[in-house]
Amino acid sequence: MRIVSFNVNGIRAAYNKGAWDYLKSLAPDYVCLQEVRADEGQNPLTSLEDYHHQWLAAEKKGYSGVGILSQERPCEICRGIRHPEWDKEGRVLRADFESFSLISVYIPSGSSGDPRQVAKMDFLAHFYRYVQDLIKEKRDYVICGDMNIAHQPIDLTNWKSNQKNSGFLPEERQWFSEFLALGLVDVSRQLLGNEAMYSWWSLRSGARARNIGWRLDYQFATPHIAQKARVLEIPREPIFSDHAPVLIEYL
């Protein structure tokens, strides 16, 4: 089972650069997309016939949005986290399959200022409770997405200078640890061990070429699925977005 998670930073621009052809070449069984920034009428992937596809767009045009594509037909789709204000932003989509459930999530950024950071922490609290309720159902889950948080110093290049910046704040990192304690495994870190590998690079100052980055994109899984993970790929090239896709193969 091959699962790819990718913040495309706008599906239309990424598609025009060849992103979908590249993703297909990875032979994924499931694809989780974030920051789609297009409603279904604008989304070039809504015409696909070789994958089932589900979407949750933001009410605001050209903003946020998530999707799940799968070769297997979902048994059920759940859009949002049962919170009207946050669900308007198109941030969480869940697809239930016969043997497990898959979630695509796009956590808000707080980098634009204090009000948005407060909003980010509010979303994190609601998302935590949403996942907490799901975990109680004793079902297997894989949660994929752009978390906009680097959990540990190993997850970003310049951690010392970023301790007061959104994405590496103590309260965000504490939330991350508590989120994992719900019964989830950070599968990429499980496979990486002590190796540093990033999934996002600033578009400024040649950060990607110099590999000055952050690991913001994750796949989490309940232990039964996590222990089946064997292969991890986070390719820095080709470039379709400021993020890289995260591919994990589960046996």
CSV table of N, CA, C and O in Angstrom, one decimal, residues 140-189:
chain,number,residue,atom,x,y,z
A,140,ASP,N,-8.2,1.4,12.5
A,140,ASP,CA,-6.9,1.9,12.0
A,140,ASP,C,-7.0,3.1,11.2
A,140,ASP,O,-8.0,3.3,10.4
A,141,TYR,N,-6.1,4.1,11.4
A,141,TYR,CA,-6.1,5.4,10.7
A,141,TYR,C,-4.7,5.7,10.2
A,141,TYR,O,-3.7,5.3,10.8
A,142,VAL,N,-4.7,6.4,9.0
A,142,VAL,CA,-3.5,7.1,8.6
A,142,VAL,C,-3.9,8.5,8.4
A,142,VAL,O,-4.9,8.8,7.7
A,143,ILE,N,-3.2,9.4,9.0
A,143,ILE,CA,-3.5,10.9,8.9
A,143,ILE,C,-2.3,11.5,8.2
A,143,ILE,O,-1.2,11.4,8.6
A,144,CYS,N,-2.6,12.2,7.1
A,144,CYS,CA,-1.6,12.8,6.2
A,144,CYS,C,-1.8,14.3,6.2
A,144,CYS,O,-3.0,14.7,6.1
A,145,GLY,N,-0.7,15.0,6.1
A,145,GLY,CA,-1.0,16.4,5.9
A,145,GLY,C,0.2,17.4,6.2
A,145,GLY,O,1.2,17.0,6.7
A,146,ASP,N,-0.1,18.6,5.9
A,146,ASP,CA,0.8,19.7,6.2
A,146,ASP,C,0.4,20.2,7.6
A,146,ASP,O,-0.6,20.9,7.7
A,147,MET,N,1.3,19.9,8.6
A,147,MET,CA,0.9,20.3,10.0
A,147,MET,C,1.4,21.7,10.3
A,147,MET,O,1.0,22.2,11.4
A,148,ASN,N,2.2,22.3,9.5
A,148,ASN,CA,2.8,23.6,9.8
A,148,ASN,C,3.4,23.7,11.2
A,148,ASN,O,3.4,24.7,11.8
A,149,ILE,N,4.0,22.5,11.6
A,149,ILE,CA,4.7,22.5,12.8
A,149,ILE,C,5.9,21.5,12.6
A,149,ILE,O,5.8,20.4,12.0
A,150,ALA,N,7.1,22.0,13.0
A,150,ALA,CA,8.3,21.1,13.1
A,150,ALA,C,8.3,20.6,14.6
A,150,ALA,O,8.4,21.4,15.5
A,151,HIS,N,8.3,19.3,14.8
A,151,HIS,CA,8.1,18.8,16.1
A,151,HIS,C,9.4,18.9,17.0
A,151,HIS,O,9.3,19.3,18.1
A,152,GLN,N,10.5,18.5,16.4
A,152,GLN,CA,11.8,18.5,17.2
A,152,GLN,C,12.9,19.3,16.5
A,152,GLN,O,12.7,19.6,15.3
A,153,PRO,N,14.0,19.6,17.2
A,153,PRO,CA,15.1,20.4,16.6
A,153,PRO,C,15.6,19.7,15.3
A,153,PRO,O,16.0,20.4,14.3
A,154,ILE,N,15.5,18.4,15.2
A,154,ILE,CA,16.0,17.7,14.0
A,154,ILE,C,15.1,18.0,12.8
A,154,ILE,O,15.5,17.7,11.7
A,155,ASP,N,13.9,18.5,13.0
A,155,ASP,CA,12.9,18.7,12.0
A,155,ASP,C,13.0,20.0,11.3
A,155,ASP,O,12.2,20.4,10.4
A,156,LEU,N,14.1,20.8,11.6
A,156,LEU,CA,14.3,22.1,10.8
A,156,LEU,C,15.8,22.4,10.9
A,156,LEU,O,16.5,22.0,11.9
A,157,THR,N,16.2,23.2,9.9
A,157,THR,CA,17.7,23.4,9.9
A,157,THR,C,18.1,24.4,11.0
A,157,THR,O,19.1,24.1,11.7
A,158,ASN,N,17.5,25.5,11.1
A,158,ASN,CA,17.9,26.5,12.1
A,158,ASN,C,17.0,26.6,13.3
A,158,ASN,O,16.2,27.6,13.5
A,159,TRP,N,17.0,25.6,14.1
A,159,TRP,CA,16.0,25.5,15.1
A,159,TRP,C,16.3,26.5,16.2
A,159,TRP,O,15.3,27.1,16.8
A,160,LYS,N,17.5,26.9,16.5
A,160,LYS,CA,17.8,27.8,17.6
A,160,LYS,C,17.2,29.2,17.3
A,160,LYS,O,16.7,29.8,18.2
A,161,SER,N,17.3,29.6,16.1
A,161,SER,CA,16.8,31.0,15.7
A,161,SER,C,15.3,31.0,15.4
A,161,SER,O,14.7,32.1,15.2
A,162,ASN,N,14.6,29.8,15.5
A,162,ASN,CA,13.2,29.8,15.2
A,162,ASN,C,12.3,29.5,16.4
A,162,ASN,O,11.1,29.2,16.2
A,163,GLN,N,12.9,29.5,17.6
A,163,GLN,CA,12.1,29.1,18.8
A,163,GLN,C,11.0,30.0,19.1
A,163,GLN,O,10.1,29.7,19.9
A,164,LYS,N,11.0,31.2,18.6
A,164,LYS,CA,9.9,32.2,18.8
A,164,LYS,C,9.1,32.4,17.6
A,164,LYS,O,8.2,33.3,17.6
A,165,ASN,N,9.3,31.6,16.6
A,165,ASN,CA,8.5,31.7,15.3
A,165,ASN,C,7.4,30.6,15.2
A,165,ASN,O,7.6,29.5,15.7
A,166,SER,N,6.3,31.0,14.6
A,166,SER,CA,5.2,30.1,14.4
A,166,SER,C,5.7,28.9,13.6
A,166,SER,O,6.5,29.0,12.7
A,167,GLY,N,5.3,27.7,14.0
A,167,GLY,CA,5.8,26.5,13.4
A,167,GLY,C,6.8,25.8,14.3
A,167,GLY,O,7.0,24.5,14.2
A,168,PHE,N,7.4,26.5,15.3
A,168,PHE,CA,8.3,25.8,16.2
A,168,PHE,C,8.2,26.4,17.6
A,168,PHE,O,9.1,26.4,18.4
A,169,LEU,N,7.0,26.9,17.9
A,169,LEU,CA,6.8,27.5,19.2
A,169,LEU,C,6.6,26.4,20.2
A,169,LEU,O,6.1,25.3,19.9
A,170,PRO,N,7.0,26.6,21.5
A,170,PRO,CA,6.9,25.5,22.5
A,170,PRO,C,5.5,25.0,22.6
A,170,PRO,O,5.3,23.8,22.8
A,171,GLU,N,4.5,25.8,22.6
A,171,GLU,CA,3.1,25.3,22.7
A,171,GLU,C,2.7,24.5,21.5
A,171,GLU,O,1.9,23.5,21.7
A,172,GLU,N,3.2,24.8,20.3
A,172,GLU,CA,2.9,23.9,19.2
A,172,GLU,C,3.5,22.6,19.3
A,172,GLU,O,2.9,21.5,19.0
A,173,ARG,N,4.8,22.6,19.7
A,173,ARG,CA,5.5,21.3,19.9
A,173,ARG,C,4.9,20.5,21.0
A,173,ARG,O,4.9,19.2,20.9
A,174,GLN,N,4.4,21.1,22.1
A,174,GLN,CA,3.8,20.4,23.1
A,174,GLN,C,2.5,19.8,22.6
A,174,GLN,O,2.2,18.6,22.9
A,175,TRP,N,1.7,20.5,21.8
A,175,TRP,CA,0.5,20.0,21.2
A,175,TRP,C,0.9,18.8,20.4
A,175,TRP,O,0.2,17.7,20.4
A,176,PHE,N,1.9,18.8,19.6
A,176,PHE,CA,2.3,17.7,18.7
A,176,PHE,C,2.6,16.5,19.5
A,176,PHE,O,2.2,15.4,19.2
A,177,SER,N,3.3,16.6,20.6
A,177,SER,CA,3.6,15.5,21.5
A,177,SER,C,2.4,14.9,22.1
A,177,SER,O,2.2,13.6,22.1
A,178,GLU,N,1.4,15.7,22.5
A,178,GLU,CA,0.2,15.2,23.0
A,178,GLU,C,-0.7,14.6,21.9
A,178,GLU,O,-1.4,13.6,22.2
A,179,PHE,N,-0.6,15.1,20.7
A,179,PHE,CA,-1.3,14.5,19.6
A,179,PHE,C,-0.8,13.1,19.4
A,179,PHE,O,-1.6,12.1,19.2
A,180,LEU,N,0.5,12.9,19.3
A,180,LEU,CA,1.1,11.5,19.2
A,180,LEU,C,0.7,10.6,20.3
A,180,LEU,O,0.4,9.4,20.1
A,181,ALA,N,0.5,11.2,21.5
A,181,ALA,CA,0.2,10.4,22.7
A,181,ALA,C,-1.2,9.8,22.6
A,181,ALA,O,-1.6,8.9,23.4
A,182,LEU,N,-2.0,10.3,21.7
A,182,LEU,CA,-3.4,9.7,21.5
A,182,LEU,C,-3.3,8.3,21.0
A,182,LEU,O,-4.3,7.5,21.1
A,183,GLY,N,-2.1,7.9,20.5
A,183,GLY,CA,-1.9,6.5,20.0
A,183,GLY,C,-1.6,6.5,18.6
A,183,GLY,O,-1.9,5.6,17.8
A,184,LEU,N,-0.8,7.5,18.2
A,184,LEU,CA,-0.3,7.7,16.8
A,184,LEU,C,1.2,7.6,16.7
A,184,LEU,O,1.9,8.0,17.6
A,185,VAL,N,1.7,7.2,15.5
A,185,VAL,CA,3.1,7.1,15.3
A,185,VAL,C,3.4,8.0,14.1
A,185,VAL,O,2.7,8.1,13.1
A,186,ASP,N,4.5,8.8,14.3
A,186,ASP,CA,5.0,9.7,13.3
A,186,ASP,C,5.8,8.7,12.4
A,186,ASP,O,7.0,8.4,12.7
A,187,VAL,N,5.2,8.3,11.3
A,187,VAL,CA,5.8,7.2,10.5
A,187,VAL,C,7.1,7.6,9.9
A,187,VAL,O,8.1,6.8,9.8
A,188,SER,N,7.2,8.8,9.4
A,188,SER,CA,8.4,9.3,8.7
A,188,SER,C,9.6,9.2,9.7
A,188,SER,O,10.7,8.7,9.4
A,189,ARG,N,9.3,9.7,10.9
A,189,ARG,CA,10.4,9.7,11.9
A,189,ARG,C,10.8,8.3,12.3
A,189,ARG,O,12.0,8.0,12.5
